[in-house]
PDB file of C-alpha atoms in Angstrom:
ATOM      1  CA  ASN A  84    -158.428  56.582  89.472  1.00 65.00           C
ATOM      2  CA  ALA A  85    -156.826  59.880  89.511  1.00 78.00           C
ATOM      3  CA  GLY A  86    -153.762  58.632  90.254  1.00 94.00           C
ATOM      4  CA  VAL A  87    -151.255  61.631  90.888  1.00 97.00           C
ATOM      5  CA  THR A  88    -152.723  64.799  90.140  1.00 96.00           C
ATOM      6  CA  GLN A  89    -150.177  67.996  89.711  1.00 97.00           C
ATOM      7  CA  THR A  90    -151.019  71.285  89.452  1.00 96.00           C
ATOM      8  CA  PRO A  91    -150.239  74.035  87.412  1.00 97.00           C
ATOM      9  CA  LYS A  92    -149.057  72.638  84.230  1.00 96.00           C
ATOM     10  CA  PHE A  93    -147.612  75.862  83.296  1.00 97.00           C
ATOM     11  CA  GLN A  94    -146.483  78.795  85.310  1.00 97.00           C
ATOM     12  CA  VAL A  95    -144.230  81.938  84.829  1.00 98.00           C
ATOM     13  CA  LEU A  96    -142.876  83.387  87.797  1.00 97.00           C
ATOM     14  CA  LYS A  97    -140.883  87.173  88.461  1.00 97.00           C
ATOM     15  CA  THR A  98    -137.554  86.500  90.248  1.00 98.00           C
ATOM     16  CA  GLY A  99    -138.087  86.807  93.992  1.00 97.00           C
ATOM     17  CA  GLN A 100    -141.981  85.435  93.749  1.00 97.00           C
ATOM     18  CA  SER A 101    -143.338  82.824  95.623  1.00 96.00           C
ATOM     19  CA  MET A 102    -145.331  79.588  94.949  1.00 97.00           C
ATOM     20  CA  THR A 103    -146.621  76.294  95.484  1.00 98.00           C
ATOM     21  CA  LEU A 104    -146.942  73.427  93.499  1.00 98.00           C
ATOM     22  CA  GLN A 105    -149.389  71.315  94.378  1.00 98.00           C
ATOM     23  CA  CYS A 106    -149.673  67.584  94.534  1.00 98.00           C
ATOM     24  CA  ALA A 107    -152.343  64.807  95.772  1.00 97.00           C
ATOM     25  CA  GLN A 108    -152.244  61.049  95.048  1.00 97.00           C
ATOM     26  CA  ASP A 109    -155.625  58.891  95.808  1.00 96.00           C
ATOM     27  CA  MET A 110    -153.656  55.562  95.759  1.00 95.00           C
ATOM     28  CA  ASN A 111    -152.793  55.591  99.403  1.00 93.00           C
ATOM     29  CA  HIS A 112    -148.821  55.599  98.698  1.00 93.00           C
ATOM     30  CA  GLU A 113    -146.774  56.259 101.551  1.00 91.00           C
ATOM     31  CA  TYR A 114    -143.634  57.558  99.452  1.00 92.00           C
ATOM     32  CA  MET A 115    -144.082  60.707  97.793  1.00 94.00           C
ATOM     33  CA  SER A 116    -141.133  62.795  95.812  1.00 95.00           C
ATOM     34  CA  TRP A 117    -140.402  65.999  93.930  1.00 97.00           C
ATOM     35  CA  TYR A 118    -137.736  65.958  91.112  1.00 97.00           C
ATOM     36  CA  ARG A 119    -137.018  68.859  88.839  1.00 97.00           C
ATOM     37  CA  GLN A 120    -135.993  67.760  85.129  1.00 97.00           C
ATOM     38  CA  ASP A 121    -133.534  69.896  83.197  1.00 94.00           C
ATOM     39  CA  PRO A 122    -132.189  69.227  79.819  1.00 87.00           C
ATOM     40  CA  GLY A 123    -129.151  66.608  79.942  1.00 80.00           C
ATOM     41  CA  MET A 124    -129.573  66.380  83.749  1.00 81.00           C
ATOM     42  CA  GLY A 125    -132.087  63.446  83.892  1.00 86.00           C
ATOM     43  CA  LEU A 126    -134.231  63.625  86.859  1.00 94.00           C
ATOM     44  CA  ARG A 127    -132.699  65.018  89.709  1.00 94.00           C
ATOM     45  CA  LEU A 128    -134.814  64.590  93.684  1.00 94.00           C
ATOM     46  CA  ILE A 129    -135.501  67.785  95.275  1.00 97.00           C
ATOM     47  CA  HIS A 130    -137.399  66.280  98.522  1.00 96.00           C
ATOM     48  CA  TYR A 131    -139.306  63.031  99.570  1.00 93.00           C
ATOM     49  CA  SER A 132    -141.275  61.838 102.160  1.00 93.00           C
ATOM     50  CA  VAL A 133    -141.656  58.436 103.518  1.00 90.00           C
ATOM     51  CA  GLY A 134    -145.072  59.335 105.228  1.00 91.00           C
ATOM     52  CA  ALA A 135    -146.930  62.015 106.551  1.00 93.00           C
ATOM     53  CA  GLY A 136    -145.252  64.067 108.718  1.00 94.00           C
ATOM     54  CA  ILE A 137    -141.844  62.917 107.688  1.00 93.00           C
ATOM     55  CA  THR A 138    -139.761  64.569 104.787  1.00 95.00           C
ATOM     56  CA  ASP A 139    -136.242  64.653 103.484  1.00 93.00           C
ATOM     57  CA  GLN A 140    -134.267  66.606 101.347  1.00 95.00           C
ATOM     58  CA  GLY A 141    -132.666  64.674  98.186  1.00 93.00           C
ATOM     59  CA  GLU A 142    -129.976  66.262  95.776  1.00 91.00           C
ATOM     60  CA  VAL A 143    -130.993  69.617  95.229  1.00 95.00           C
ATOM     61  CA  PRO A 144    -133.219  70.667  98.084  1.00 97.00           C
ATOM     62  CA  ASN A 145    -131.766  74.475  98.254  1.00 96.00           C
ATOM     63  CA  GLY A 146    -134.848  76.883  97.745  1.00 96.00           C
ATOM     64  CA  TYR A 147    -137.427  74.614  97.968  1.00 98.00           C
ATOM     65  CA  ASN A 148    -139.596  73.630 101.252  1.00 97.00           C
ATOM     66  CA  VAL A 149    -141.816  70.702 101.393  1.00 98.00           C
ATOM     67  CA  SER A 150    -144.445  69.674 104.306  1.00 96.00           C
ATOM     68  CA  ARG A 151    -146.530  66.530 104.526  1.00 97.00           C
ATOM     69  CA  SER A 152    -149.633  67.143 106.586  1.00 97.00           C
ATOM     70  CA  THR A 153    -151.626  64.058 105.308  1.00 97.00           C
ATOM     71  CA  THR A 154    -150.752  61.151 103.207  1.00 95.00           C
ATOM     72  CA  GLU A 155    -152.427  62.484 100.377  1.00 97.00           C
ATOM     73  CA  ASP A 156    -150.781  65.597  99.906  1.00 98.00           C
ATOM     74  CA  PHE A 157    -147.182  66.625  98.843  1.00 98.00           C
ATOM     75  CA  PRO A 158    -146.806  70.408  98.202  1.00 98.00           C
ATOM     76  CA  LEU A 159    -143.727  71.957  97.390  1.00 98.00           C
ATOM     77  CA  ARG A 160    -142.898  75.845  98.111  1.00 98.00           C
ATOM     78  CA  LEU A 161    -140.600  78.006  96.225  1.00 97.00           C
ATOM     79  CA  LEU A 162    -139.607  80.575  98.552  1.00 92.00           C
ATOM     80  CA  SER A 163    -138.121  83.247  96.475  1.00 96.00           C
ATOM     81  CA  ALA A 164    -137.786  81.966  92.644  1.00 97.00           C
ATOM     82  CA  ALA A 165    -134.801  82.293  91.351  1.00 97.00           C
ATOM     83  CA  PRO A 166    -133.630  82.004  87.433  1.00 97.00           C
ATOM     84  CA  SER A 167    -131.911  78.897  87.983  1.00 96.00           C
ATOM     85  CA  GLN A 168    -135.287  77.357  89.234  1.00 97.00           C
ATOM     86  CA  THR A 169    -136.624  77.372  85.720  1.00 97.00           C
ATOM     87  CA  SER A 170    -137.294  73.720  85.180  1.00 97.00           C
ATOM     88  CA  VAL A 171    -139.800  70.833  84.843  1.00 97.00           C
ATOM     89  CA  TYR A 172    -141.037  69.942  87.876  1.00 98.00           C
ATOM     90  CA  PHE A 173    -142.537  66.416  88.726  1.00 98.00           C
ATOM     91  CA  CYS A 174    -144.249  64.985  91.688  1.00 98.00           C
ATOM     92  CA  ALA A 175    -143.900  61.222  91.871  1.00 96.00           C
ATOM     93  CA  SER A 176    -145.472  58.412  94.435  1.00 95.00           C
ATOM     94  CA  SER A 177    -145.092  54.728  95.018  1.00 92.00           C
ATOM     95  CA  TYR A 178    -145.882  51.912  97.373  1.00 88.00           C
ATOM     96  CA  GLY A 179    -143.174  51.105 100.084  1.00 80.00           C
ATOM     97  CA  THR A 180    -142.866  47.492 100.995  1.00 66.00           C
ATOM     98  CA  GLY A 181    -140.758  47.892 104.140  1.00 64.00           C
ATOM     99  CA  THR A 182    -137.689  48.631 102.161  1.00 69.00           C
ATOM    100  CA  VAL A 183    -138.065  48.440  98.909  1.00 75.00           C
ATOM    101  CA  ASN A 184    -140.709  50.621  96.580  1.00 79.00           C
ATOM    102  CA  THR A 185    -142.725  49.584  93.786  1.00 84.00           C
ATOM    103  CA  GLU A 186    -142.951  51.683  90.672  1.00 89.00           C
ATOM    104  CA  ALA A 187    -143.546  55.206  90.846  1.00 92.00           C
ATOM    105  CA  PHE A 188    -146.454  56.921  89.351  1.00 95.00           C
ATOM    106  CA  PHE A 189    -146.049  60.311  88.418  1.00 96.00           C
ATOM    107  CA  GLY A 190    -148.153  63.593  87.883  1.00 97.00           C
ATOM    108  CA  GLN A 191    -147.923  65.157  84.555  1.00 95.00           C
ATOM    109  CA  GLY A 192    -145.300  68.122  85.068  1.00 96.00           C
ATOM    110  CA  THR A 193    -145.176  71.522  85.814  1.00 97.00           C
ATOM    111  CA  ARG A 194    -143.252  73.513  83.130  1.00 97.00           C
ATOM    112  CA  LEU A 195    -141.970  76.485  85.670  1.00 97.00           C
ATOM    113  CA  THR A 196    -140.222  79.712  83.985  1.00 97.00           C
ATOM    114  CA  VAL A 197    -138.828  82.360  86.116  1.00 97.00           C
ATOM    115  CA  VAL A 198    -137.778  85.599  84.376  1.00 97.00           C
TER     116      VAL A 198
ATOM    117  CA  ALA B 184    -122.236  56.870  95.306  1.00 66.00           C
ATOM    118  CA  GLN B 185    -125.148  54.690  93.782  1.00 74.00           C
ATOM    119  CA  THR B 186    -124.603  55.751  90.053  1.00 89.00           C
ATOM    120  CA  VAL B 187    -126.847  54.540  86.551  1.00 94.00           C
ATOM    121  CA  THR B 188    -124.998  54.650  83.353  1.00 96.00           C
ATOM    122  CA  GLN B 189    -127.042  54.742  80.222  1.00 97.00           C
ATOM    123  CA  SER B 190    -123.952  54.892  77.623  1.00 96.00           C
ATOM    124  CA  GLN B 191    -126.420  55.865  74.245  1.00 96.00           C
ATOM    125  CA  PRO B 192    -127.517  59.125  74.112  1.00 95.00           C
ATOM    126  CA  GLU B 193    -129.524  58.612  71.305  1.00 97.00           C
ATOM    127  CA  MET B 194    -130.274  55.728  69.127  1.00 97.00           C
ATOM    128  CA  SER B 195    -132.744  55.134  65.901  1.00 97.00           C
ATOM    129  CA  VAL B 196    -134.485  52.135  64.927  1.00 98.00           C
ATOM    130  CA  GLN B 197    -136.361  51.484  61.369  1.00 98.00           C
ATOM    131  CA  GLU B 198    -139.990  50.717  62.285  1.00 98.00           C
ATOM    132  CA  ALA B 199    -140.800  47.051  62.749  1.00 98.00           C
ATOM    133  CA  GLU B 200    -137.050  46.408  63.765  1.00 98.00           C
ATOM    134  CA  THR B 201    -135.433  45.454  67.275  1.00 98.00           C
ATOM    135  CA  VAL B 202    -133.646  47.379  69.229  1.00 98.00           C
ATOM    136  CA  THR B 203    -131.672  47.042  72.287  1.00 98.00           C
ATOM    137  CA  LEU B 204    -130.904  50.084  75.185  1.00 98.00           C
ATOM    138  CA  SER B 205    -128.543  49.129  77.718  1.00 98.00           C
ATOM    139  CA  CYS B 206    -128.338  50.503  81.251  1.00 97.00           C
ATOM    140  CA  THR B 207    -125.324  49.574  84.333  1.00 97.00           C
ATOM    141  CA  TYR B 208    -125.770  50.721  87.650  1.00 94.00           C
ATOM    142  CA  ASP B 209    -123.849  50.826  90.668  1.00 91.00           C
ATOM    143  CA  THR B 210    -125.602  49.535  94.335  1.00 86.00           C
ATOM    144  CA  SER B 211    -124.695  47.629  97.312  1.00 84.00           C
ATOM    145  CA  GLU B 212    -128.115  46.764  97.557  1.00 83.00           C
ATOM    146  CA  ASN B 213    -129.477  43.383  97.210  1.00 84.00           C
ATOM    147  CA  ASN B 214    -133.240  43.912  97.289  1.00 84.00           C
ATOM    148  CA  TYR B 215    -134.474  46.433  95.006  1.00 88.00           C
ATOM    149  CA  TYR B 216    -136.404  46.969  91.877  1.00 91.00           C
ATOM    150  CA  LEU B 217    -135.444  48.097  88.567  1.00 93.00           C
ATOM    151  CA  PHE B 218    -137.443  50.444  85.954  1.00 96.00           C
ATOM    152  CA  TRP B 219    -137.859  51.482  82.320  1.00 97.00           C
ATOM    153  CA  TYR B 220    -139.508  54.617  82.009  1.00 97.00           C
ATOM    154  CA  LYS B 221    -140.700  56.735  78.574  1.00 97.00           C
ATOM    155  CA  GLN B 222    -141.181  59.777  78.225  1.00 96.00           C
ATOM    156  CA  PRO B 223    -142.395  60.797  74.884  1.00 95.00           C
ATOM    157  CA  PRO B 224    -142.932  64.492  73.920  1.00 92.00           C
ATOM    158  CA  SER B 225    -145.937  65.197  75.934  1.00 92.00           C
ATOM    159  CA  ARG B 226    -143.370  64.931  78.857  1.00 93.00           C
ATOM    160  CA  GLN B 227    -145.515  62.248  80.989  1.00 94.00           C
ATOM    161  CA  MET B 228    -143.795  59.914  82.667  1.00 96.00           C
ATOM    162  CA  ILE B 229    -144.717  56.402  81.537  1.00 96.00           C
ATOM    163  CA  LEU B 230    -143.535  53.158  83.083  1.00 96.00           C
ATOM    164  CA  VAL B 231    -142.852  50.477  80.431  1.00 97.00           C
ATOM    165  CA  ILE B 232    -141.588  47.596  82.565  1.00 97.00           C
ATOM    166  CA  ARG B 233    -140.354  46.489  85.843  1.00 95.00           C
ATOM    167  CA  GLN B 234    -137.784  43.597  87.251  1.00 95.00           C
ATOM    168  CA  GLU B 235    -137.659  42.293  90.481  1.00 91.00           C
ATOM    169  CA  ALA B 236    -133.935  42.058  91.559  1.00 90.00           C
ATOM    170  CA  TYR B 237    -134.713  38.907  93.317  1.00 89.00           C
ATOM    171  CA  LYS B 238    -136.291  36.883  90.389  1.00 89.00           C
ATOM    172  CA  GLN B 239    -134.112  35.474  88.251  1.00 87.00           C
ATOM    173  CA  GLN B 240    -136.611  35.108  85.031  1.00 93.00           C
ATOM    174  CA  ASN B 241    -136.388  38.300  82.637  1.00 96.00           C
ATOM    175  CA  ALA B 242    -139.718  40.491  82.950  1.00 95.00           C
ATOM    176  CA  THR B 243    -141.716  40.759  79.795  1.00 95.00           C
ATOM    177  CA  GLU B 244    -144.286  42.889  78.442  1.00 94.00           C
ATOM    178  CA  ASN B 245    -145.986  42.949  75.305  1.00 96.00           C
ATOM    179  CA  ARG B 246    -142.754  44.151  72.781  1.00 97.00           C
ATOM    180  CA  PHE B 247    -140.659  44.979  75.928  1.00 98.00           C
ATOM    181  CA  SER B 248    -138.140  42.591  77.488  1.00 97.00           C
ATOM    182  CA  VAL B 249    -135.211  42.950  79.786  1.00 98.00           C
ATOM    183  CA  ASN B 250    -132.395  41.374  80.009  1.00 97.00           C
ATOM    184  CA  PHE B 251    -131.271  41.147  83.819  1.00 96.00           C
ATOM    185  CA  GLN B 252    -127.694  40.453  84.912  1.00 95.00           C
ATOM    186  CA  LYS B 253    -127.540  41.072  88.767  1.00 93.00           C
ATOM    187  CA  ALA B 254    -123.786  40.200  89.326  1.00 93.00           C
ATOM    188  CA  ALA B 255    -122.753  42.330  86.422  1.00 95.00           C
ATOM    189  CA  LYS B 256    -125.557  45.012  87.774  1.00 94.00           C
ATOM    190  CA  SER B 257    -126.667  45.273  83.859  1.00 96.00           C
ATOM    191  CA  PHE B 258    -130.606  45.935  82.979  1.00 96.00           C
ATOM    192  CA  SER B 259    -131.029  46.583  79.199  1.00 98.00           C
ATOM    193  CA  LEU B 260    -134.183  47.251  77.755  1.00 98.00           C
ATOM    194  CA  LYS B 261    -135.277  45.201  74.272  1.00 98.00           C
ATOM    195  CA  ILE B 262    -138.125  46.769  71.914  1.00 98.00           C
ATOM    196  CA  SER B 263    -139.713  44.395  69.563  1.00 98.00           C
ATOM    197  CA  ASP B 264    -141.273  45.639  66.321  1.00 98.00           C
ATOM    198  CA  SER B 265    -140.460  48.773  66.922  1.00 98.00           C
ATOM    199  CA  GLN B 266    -143.589  51.215  66.542  1.00 98.00           C
ATOM    200  CA  LEU B 267    -143.665  55.030  65.563  1.00 97.00           C
ATOM    201  CA  GLY B 268    -145.296  55.548  69.062  1.00 96.00           C
ATOM    202  CA  ASP B 269    -142.377  54.290  70.451  1.00 98.00           C
ATOM    203  CA  THR B 270    -139.991  57.424  69.866  1.00 97.00           C
ATOM    204  CA  ALA B 271    -139.468  58.867  73.231  1.00 97.00           C
ATOM    205  CA  MET B 272    -136.757  59.504  75.711  1.00 97.00           C
ATOM    206  CA  TYR B 273    -135.904  55.753  77.829  1.00 98.00           C
ATOM    207  CA  PHE B 274    -134.986  56.372  81.536  1.00 97.00           C
ATOM    208  CA  CYS B 275    -133.335  53.249  83.512  1.00 96.00           C
ATOM    209  CA  ALA B 276    -134.205  53.669  87.377  1.00 94.00           C
ATOM    210  CA  PRO B 277    -133.310  51.138  90.281  1.00 91.00           C
ATOM    211  CA  ASN B 278    -134.755  51.801  93.417  1.00 86.00           C
ATOM    212  CA  ALA B 279    -131.249  50.960  94.749  1.00 75.00           C
ATOM    213  CA  GLY B 280    -130.526  54.015  96.597  1.00 70.00           C
ATOM    214  CA  ASN B 281    -130.624  54.694 100.421  1.00 68.00           C
ATOM    215  CA  ASN B 282    -134.156  54.891 101.841  1.00 70.00           C
ATOM    216  CA  ARG B 283    -135.610  53.604  98.706  1.00 75.00           C
ATOM    217  CA  LYS B 284    -134.651  56.652  96.603  1.00 83.00           C
ATOM    218  CA  LEU B 285    -134.846  56.009  92.577  1.00 87.00           C
ATOM    219  CA  ILE B 286    -131.067  56.395  90.924  1.00 88.00           C
ATOM    220  CA  TRP B 287    -131.741  57.572  87.431  1.00 92.00           C
ATOM    221  CA  GLY B 288    -129.880  57.290  84.307  1.00 91.00           C
ATOM    222  CA  LEU B 289    -129.492  60.478  82.082  1.00 94.00           C
ATOM    223  CA  GLY B 290    -131.807  58.631  79.287  1.00 95.00           C
ATOM    224  CA  THR B 291    -131.756  57.317  76.057  1.00 97.00           C
ATOM    225  CA  SER B 292    -133.467  59.179  73.046  1.00 97.00           C
ATOM    226  CA  LEU B 293    -134.855  56.911  70.853  1.00 98.00           C
ATOM    227  CA  ALA B 294    -136.183  57.755  67.323  1.00 98.00           C
ATOM    228  CA  VAL B 295    -138.065  55.413  65.328  1.00 98.00           C
ATOM    229  CA  ASN B 296    -138.354  55.970  61.772  1.00 97.00           C
ATOM    230  CA  PRO B 297    -140.752  55.005  59.300  1.00 96.00           C
TER     231      PRO B 297
END
């Protein structure tokens, strides 16, 4: 079982460039999310999805877009990279039980540097 | 707003000893799970243990156990017989947020010394 596959592991972008972080899960989880992790800030939620075709904003959505066309995939798009988006990004998925989720399974993370 | 407080930014323990990491949280939800995650230097997020809020019995997973006090909204993690491989950042995260969101603490950096 692959679990949550997140690519790439490392990426360097120039200011103004765009890119897509890929995330795929093979556990048929309905709930998927993207976080960024900065030193001293813990994990902050960027966007999340409760099922195919449904997405919503988290705490820090500005500068990022998401879509959920299938249950398996939840890509994160940076439209015009800025140095403030230098961070480690995590994709996660979990099984929803109606009003409560079970544990989140994480991808291996992407270290993004914007110069 | 729902919040999680991990009051110990850094801790250290000698190998084979026991250490307890504290976590308090605030939520108006009644039915939720609580999790402790470990993040070693590899940065991978690893689930350590989970607790269901409706269960009174504290969860145990090998050397890891929790002390869950629902009324006090406290969820501490005890690591027994600490090993060098336990060196990591530990995050407390109840999924007691709106729309089933996880709420994250800022973490406790644990160093296990030989």
